[in-house]
Structures are given as C-alpha cells and as structure tokens.
C-alpha positions as a Markdown table, in Angstrom:
| # | Residue | x | y | z |
|---|---|---|---|---|
| 1 | Met | 154.0 | 123.8 | 18.5 |
| 2 | Thr | 150.3 | 123.2 | 18.6 |
| 3 | Gly | 150.8 | 119.9 | 16.7 |
| 4 | Arg | 153.4 | 118.7 | 19.2 |
| 5 | Leu | 151.1 | 119.5 | 22.1 |
| 6 | Phe | 148.3 | 117.6 | 20.3 |
| 7 | Asn | 150.4 | 114.6 | 19.8 |
| 8 | Met | 151.6 | 114.7 | 23.5 |
| 9 | Lys | 148.0 | 114.8 | 24.7 |
| 10 | Ser | 147.0 | 112.0 | 22.4 |
| 11 | Leu | 149.9 | 109.8 | 23.8 |
| 12 | Ile | 149.0 | 110.6 | 27.5 |
| 13 | Leu | 145.3 | 109.7 | 26.8 |
| 14 | Ser | 146.3 | 106.5 | 25.0 |
| 15 | Gly | 148.6 | 105.6 | 27.9 |
| 16 | Val | 145.8 | 106.2 | 30.5 |
| 17 | Phe | 143.3 | 104.2 | 28.4 |
| 18 | Phe | 145.9 | 101.3 | 28.1 |
| 19 | Phe | 146.6 | 101.4 | 31.9 |
| 20 | Phe | 143.0 | 101.1 | 32.8 |
| 21 | Ala | 142.4 | 98.4 | 30.2 |
| 22 | Val | 145.3 | 96.3 | 31.6 |
| 23 | Cys | 144.1 | 96.9 | 35.1 |
| 24 | Asp | 140.5 | 95.9 | 34.3 |
| 25 | Ser | 141.8 | 92.7 | 32.6 |
| 26 | Ala | 144.0 | 91.7 | 35.4 |
| 27 | Gln | 141.5 | 92.4 | 38.1 |
| 28 | Ala | 138.9 | 90.3 | 36.3 |
| 29 | Ala | 141.2 | 87.4 | 36.0 |
| 30 | Ile | 140.6 | 85.9 | 39.5 |
| 31 | Glu | 136.9 | 85.9 | 38.6 |
| 32 | Trp | 137.6 | 83.5 | 35.7 |
| 33 | Ser | 138.9 | 80.9 | 38.0 |
| 34 | Tyr | 136.4 | 78.1 | 38.8 |
| 35 | Cys | 136.1 | 74.6 | 40.1 |
| 36 | Asn | 134.0 | 71.7 | 38.5 |
| 37 | Ala | 132.7 | 68.8 | 40.7 |
| 38 | Thr | 132.6 | 65.4 | 39.2 |
| 39 | Gly | 129.9 | 62.9 | 40.1 |
| 40 | Ser | 127.8 | 63.4 | 43.1 |
| 41 | Val | 127.2 | 62.6 | 46.8 |
| 42 | Asn | 124.8 | 59.9 | 47.3 |
| 43 | Ile | 123.4 | 59.6 | 50.8 |
| 44 | Gln | 121.6 | 56.4 | 51.5 |
| 45 | Asn | 118.2 | 56.2 | 53.3 |
| 46 | Ile | 118.6 | 56.2 | 57.1 |
| 47 | Asn | 116.4 | 53.8 | 59.1 |
| 48 | Ile | 116.2 | 54.6 | 62.9 |
| 49 | Lys | 114.2 | 52.8 | 65.6 |
| 50 | Ser | 111.3 | 55.1 | 66.7 |
| 51 | Gly | 110.8 | 56.2 | 70.2 |
| 52 | Gln | 111.7 | 59.1 | 72.5 |
| 53 | Tyr | 114.6 | 61.3 | 71.5 |
| 54 | Gly | 116.0 | 64.2 | 73.4 |
| 55 | Thr | 117.9 | 67.3 | 72.4 |
| 56 | Gly | 121.5 | 66.6 | 71.1 |
| 57 | Asp | 120.8 | 62.9 | 70.6 |
| 58 | Glu | 122.7 | 61.7 | 67.5 |
| 59 | Leu | 120.6 | 59.7 | 65.1 |
| 60 | Gln | 123.1 | 58.8 | 62.4 |
| 61 | Thr | 126.6 | 59.7 | 61.3 |
| 62 | Ile | 127.5 | 59.0 | 57.6 |
| 63 | Lys | 131.3 | 58.9 | 57.4 |
| 64 | Asp | 133.8 | 59.6 | 54.5 |
| 65 | Ile | 131.5 | 59.9 | 51.5 |
| 66 | Pro | 134.1 | 60.6 | 48.6 |
| 67 | Phe | 133.8 | 63.3 | 46.0 |
| 68 | Ser | 136.2 | 64.7 | 43.4 |
| 69 | Tyr | 136.5 | 68.2 | 41.7 |
| 70 | Thr | 138.8 | 70.0 | 39.2 |
| 71 | Cys | 140.0 | 73.5 | 40.0 |
| 72 | Ile | 141.2 | 75.8 | 37.2 |
| 73 | Thr | 143.0 | 79.0 | 38.4 |
| 74 | Ala | 143.7 | 82.2 | 36.5 |
| 75 | Ile | 146.2 | 84.9 | 37.0 |
| 76 | Asn | 145.7 | 86.4 | 40.4 |
| 77 | Thr | 146.6 | 90.2 | 41.1 |
| 78 | Tyr | 144.7 | 90.2 | 44.4 |
| 79 | Ser | 146.1 | 89.3 | 47.8 |
| 80 | Glu | 143.4 | 86.7 | 48.3 |
| 81 | Pro | 145.1 | 83.2 | 47.9 |
| 82 | Tyr | 143.6 | 80.3 | 45.8 |
| 83 | Asn | 142.2 | 77.5 | 47.9 |
| 84 | Ala | 139.3 | 75.1 | 47.4 |
| 85 | Thr | 136.4 | 76.6 | 49.2 |
| 86 | Ile | 133.0 | 75.3 | 50.0 |
| 87 | Ser | 129.7 | 77.4 | 49.9 |
| 88 | Leu | 126.3 | 76.3 | 51.2 |
| 89 | Lys | 124.2 | 79.0 | 49.6 |
| 90 | Asn | 122.0 | 76.4 | 47.9 |
| 91 | Val | 121.0 | 74.1 | 50.7 |
| 92 | Gln | 117.8 | 75.9 | 51.9 |
| 93 | Pro | 115.4 | 73.1 | 50.9 |
| 94 | Met | 117.5 | 70.6 | 52.9 |
| 95 | Val | 117.7 | 72.9 | 55.9 |
| 96 | Glu | 114.0 | 73.6 | 55.9 |
| 97 | Ala | 113.0 | 69.9 | 55.8 |
| 98 | Leu | 115.4 | 69.2 | 58.8 |
| 99 | Lys | 114.2 | 72.2 | 60.8 |
| 100 | Lys | 110.6 | 71.3 | 60.2 |
| 101 | Ser | 111.2 | 67.7 | 61.7 |
| 102 | Gly | 113.1 | 69.1 | 64.7 |
| 103 | Leu | 116.4 | 67.8 | 63.5 |
| 104 | Gly | 119.9 | 69.4 | 62.9 |
| 105 | Met | 123.0 | 68.6 | 61.0 |
| 106 | Glu | 126.7 | 69.0 | 61.1 |
| 107 | Leu | 129.0 | 68.7 | 58.0 |
| 108 | Phe | 132.7 | 67.9 | 57.9 |
| 109 | Ile | 134.5 | 68.6 | 54.5 |
| 110 | Gln | 138.0 | 67.2 | 54.1 |
| 111 | Glu | 140.4 | 67.5 | 51.2 |
| 112 | Gly | 142.9 | 64.7 | 51.0 |
| 113 | Ser | 144.7 | 64.2 | 54.3 |
| 114 | Arg | 144.1 | 67.7 | 55.6 |
| 115 | Asp | 142.2 | 68.4 | 58.8 |
| 116 | Pro | 138.5 | 68.4 | 58.1 |
| 117 | Val | 136.6 | 71.8 | 58.2 |
| 118 | Lys | 133.3 | 71.7 | 60.2 |
| 119 | Phe | 130.1 | 73.4 | 59.5 |
| 120 | Ser | 127.8 | 73.7 | 62.6 |
| 121 | Trp | 124.1 | 73.6 | 62.3 |
| 122 | Arg | 124.0 | 77.3 | 63.0 |
| 123 | Glu | 126.6 | 77.9 | 60.1 |
| 124 | Ile | 124.7 | 75.7 | 57.8 |
| 125 | Gln | 121.5 | 77.7 | 58.3 |
| 126 | Ala | 123.4 | 80.9 | 57.7 |
| 127 | Gly | 125.1 | 79.4 | 54.6 |
| 128 | Phe | 122.4 | 80.2 | 52.1 |
| 129 | Ala | 122.5 | 83.9 | 53.0 |
| 130 | Gly | 125.4 | 84.3 | 50.5 |
| 131 | Trp | 129.1 | 83.9 | 49.8 |
| 132 | Ser | 130.3 | 85.3 | 53.1 |
| 133 | Ser | 129.6 | 82.1 | 54.9 |
| 134 | Ser | 131.8 | 80.0 | 52.7 |
| 135 | Lys | 134.8 | 78.2 | 54.2 |
| 136 | Ile | 138.2 | 77.3 | 52.9 |
| 137 | Phe | 139.0 | 73.5 | 53.1 |
| 138 | Gly | 141.7 | 72.9 | 50.6 |
| 139 | Gln | 145.5 | 73.4 | 50.1 |
| 140 | Glu | 146.7 | 76.6 | 48.6 |
| 141 | Leu | 146.8 | 76.5 | 44.8 |
| 142 | Glu | 149.1 | 78.3 | 42.4 |
| 143 | Gln | 147.7 | 80.7 | 39.8 |
| 144 | Asn | 147.2 | 79.8 | 36.1 |
| 145 | Lys | 147.1 | 76.0 | 36.7 |
| 146 | Thr | 144.6 | 73.0 | 36.7 |
| 147 | Tyr | 144.3 | 70.7 | 39.7 |
| 148 | Asn | 142.5 | 67.4 | 39.9 |
| 149 | Leu | 141.5 | 67.0 | 43.6 |
| 150 | Ser | 139.4 | 64.8 | 45.8 |
| 151 | Gly | 137.7 | 65.1 | 49.2 |
| 152 | Lys | 135.5 | 63.4 | 51.7 |
| 153 | Leu | 132.2 | 64.5 | 53.3 |
| 154 | Thr | 130.9 | 63.4 | 56.7 |
| 155 | Val | 127.2 | 64.1 | 57.6 |
| 156 | Arg | 126.1 | 63.9 | 61.2 |
| 157 | Ile | 122.3 | 64.2 | 61.9 |
| 158 | Tyr | 121.0 | 64.8 | 65.4 |
| 159 | Val | 117.9 | 65.9 | 67.4 |
| 160 | Glu | 117.4 | 69.7 | 67.8 |
| 161 | Gln | 113.9 | 69.5 | 69.4 |
| 162 | Ser | 112.8 | 66.5 | 71.6 |
| 163 | Phe | 110.2 | 64.3 | 70.1 |
| 164 | Lys | 108.4 | 61.0 | 70.3 |
| 165 | Tyr | 107.5 | 59.3 | 67.0 |
| 166 | Gly | 106.0 | 56.0 | 65.8 |
| 167 | Phe | 106.4 | 55.3 | 62.1 |
| 168 | Leu | 107.6 | 58.4 | 60.3 |
| 169 | Asn | 109.2 | 59.1 | 57.0 |
| 170 | Ile | 111.1 | 62.4 | 56.5 |
| 171 | Asn | 112.2 | 63.3 | 53.0 |
| 172 | Ile | 115.3 | 65.4 | 52.7 |
| 173 | Pro | 115.4 | 67.1 | 49.2 |
| 174 | Ala | 118.5 | 67.2 | 46.9 |
| 175 | Ser | 120.8 | 70.0 | 47.1 |
| 176 | Thr | 124.1 | 71.4 | 45.8 |
| 177 | Phe | 127.3 | 72.5 | 47.4 |
| 178 | Asp | 129.4 | 75.1 | 45.5 |
| 179 | Ile | 133.1 | 74.4 | 45.3 |
| 180 | Leu | 135.1 | 77.6 | 44.5 |
| 181 | Pro | 138.8 | 78.1 | 44.0 |
| 182 | Tyr | 138.8 | 81.0 | 46.5 |
| 183 | Lys | 136.7 | 82.7 | 49.2 |
| 184 | Pro | 134.7 | 85.5 | 47.5 |
| 185 | Ser | 133.9 | 87.5 | 50.6 |
| 186 | Thr | 136.6 | 90.1 | 49.9 |
| 187 | Val | 136.9 | 89.9 | 46.2 |
| 188 | Pro | 134.5 | 89.5 | 43.3 |
| 189 | Gln | 132.6 | 86.1 | 43.0 |
| 190 | Pro | 133.4 | 83.8 | 40.0 |
| 191 | Thr | 131.9 | 84.8 | 36.8 |
| 192 | Lys | 132.7 | 81.6 | 34.8 |
| 193 | Pro | 130.0 | 78.9 | 34.7 |
| 194 | Tyr | 130.9 | 75.9 | 36.9 |
| 195 | Thr | 129.4 | 72.4 | 38.0 |
| 196 | Pro | 128.4 | 72.3 | 41.7 |
| 197 | Leu | 128.5 | 69.1 | 43.8 |
| 198 | Ser | 125.2 | 67.5 | 43.8 |
| 199 | Val | 123.9 | 65.9 | 47.0 |
| 200 | Ser | 121.1 | 63.2 | 46.5 |
| 201 | Ala | 117.7 | 63.3 | 48.2 |
| 202 | Phe | 117.3 | 60.8 | 50.9 |
| 203 | Asn | 114.8 | 59.6 | 53.6 |
| 204 | Ile | 115.0 | 59.4 | 57.4 |
| 205 | Arg | 112.7 | 56.7 | 58.5 |
| 206 | Met | 111.5 | 56.2 | 62.1 |
| 207 | Ile | 110.4 | 52.5 | 62.3 |
| 208 | Pro | 108.8 | 51.1 | 65.4 |
| 209 | Asp | 109.7 | 47.6 | 66.7 |
| 210 | Asn | 107.4 | 44.7 | 65.5 |
| 211 | Ser | 106.6 | 46.7 | 62.4 |
| 212 | Gly | 105.6 | 43.5 | 60.4 |
| 213 | Arg | 104.6 | 39.9 | 60.7 |
| 214 | Val | 104.9 | 36.6 | 58.8 |
| 215 | Ile | 102.0 | 34.3 | 58.4 |
| 216 | Ile | 102.7 | 30.7 | 57.4 |
| 217 | Ser | 99.8 | 28.7 | 55.9 |
| 218 | Pro | 99.1 | 25.9 | 56.4 |
| 219 | Ser | 99.8 | 26.2 | 60.0 |
| 220 | Thr | 102.0 | 23.1 | 60.1 |
| 221 | Thr | 105.2 | 23.8 | 62.3 |
| 222 | Ile | 108.0 | 24.4 | 60.0 |
| 223 | Asn | 111.5 | 25.3 | 61.2 |
| 224 | Met | 112.7 | 28.0 | 58.7 |
| 225 | Gly | 115.4 | 29.6 | 60.8 |
| 226 | Arg | 115.2 | 33.4 | 61.5 |
| 227 | Phe | 113.4 | 36.1 | 59.6 |
| 228 | Tyr | 114.8 | 39.7 | 59.3 |
| 229 | Thr | 113.1 | 42.8 | 58.0 |
| 230 | Glu | 115.3 | 45.0 | 55.9 |
| 231 | Tyr | 114.4 | 48.5 | 54.8 |
| 232 | Lys | 115.9 | 50.2 | 51.7 |
C-alpha cells in the first residue's frame, strides 16, 4: 500500500513538473520571435536658405525612403498578435541635437501599401523611454513563419522655436530604429538578438544668399554663361 502511494505521488509530481516545463516553454516562445533590418536608411544633407523662421515652419520633408526587413515568428500562446512594430528607444542623440537647435521632427512609417503610421515630435521624444511607446505599422503575421517585408520612411523637419540664423551647420547623429514582430508593452520583450534599422547621420545647413563669389583673372570680359553653387 505504501509503495502504491509513493508511486502515485511520484507520478503526480512528475506531471506537475512536466506541466510547468511545457507552460514555461510555450510562454517563452513569443520572445524568440525577432525582425532583422537589412541595409540602412540614408538621409542626405539638407541645405536651407538662412533667415527668419517661425514656429511650425517646415524646413524639409524627405519622402518615401525605402527599407526592408525579415521577421521570424515563433509559436504564440499569448493573445497579442504578431505585427511589424517600430520602437524609437534608441533615438535620444538625434532628439537632443534637434531640440538643442530649436527644431522638431515627425516620422511616417509605412509597410507596403498600408496606411502610414505617424510619430509626432512629442511621441518621438517619449520613444526612448522604453518599449511602451512603440507602434504597430505592419500587417498581421502568422506564427512560426518567416516574412520578407519592405517599408518606407518619411521624415518631416520643422521649426519648434523661432530663430534667425546666418550660416549654420547642425549635425544630426546616427541612430537606430528597432523593428519588432509584436508590441512588447503587455508581453515580454524579445530575447533573441536582432539587427535594428540604421539611420545615417546627416547635416542641416543654413546658407545665406551670396555665400560665395567667382573672381576671373585677367579681368577681360568673358561670357561663360551662369554659375551655380551646389552644396553636398
């Protein structure tokens, strides 16, 4: 009798351990999902005529910068769906450089032909506080699959604080955007290593009129057409 009770207890304990082992394994599965960005977003230097600018004035909009990424989803036992999600938790250097110069930024992230998702300047500044500020921008993905996807980024830079400048060069440092296969605000964040989307450094230049001159020597009159100054 004692032996039978011992065997029953052993079976019950084994069942309990097996149950928790399976649950832990299943719950961890969503954390093994990840997205790898391929390539980078290259933003060209922005040249703007210097002068007086007021709050809200748009300086430049850079439209439809392409990027691509691969999302690998694991088995999902949570109610949280799989969707490509963007996080701005690593953009603090970019934000600080813009704020210091009295500028603001809006971002528009779009996957394929879906409607773009907007990050306001307030949301961008809150983005590096953590995962909770991330936004879903992609289609719903099935579990346990690999997806090769592409998107577009639009950047709008505008004036936050009125200013008047002559010649000025503002360096905006490089940053990274994290592309995730789900929004980790209510479920654990990804634990697998992944490749974020790199955004290049760029310069915003305020350039006055008549910033240069051409001297022809000897002073003989020569018709050479028109001269243009180009900044790169």
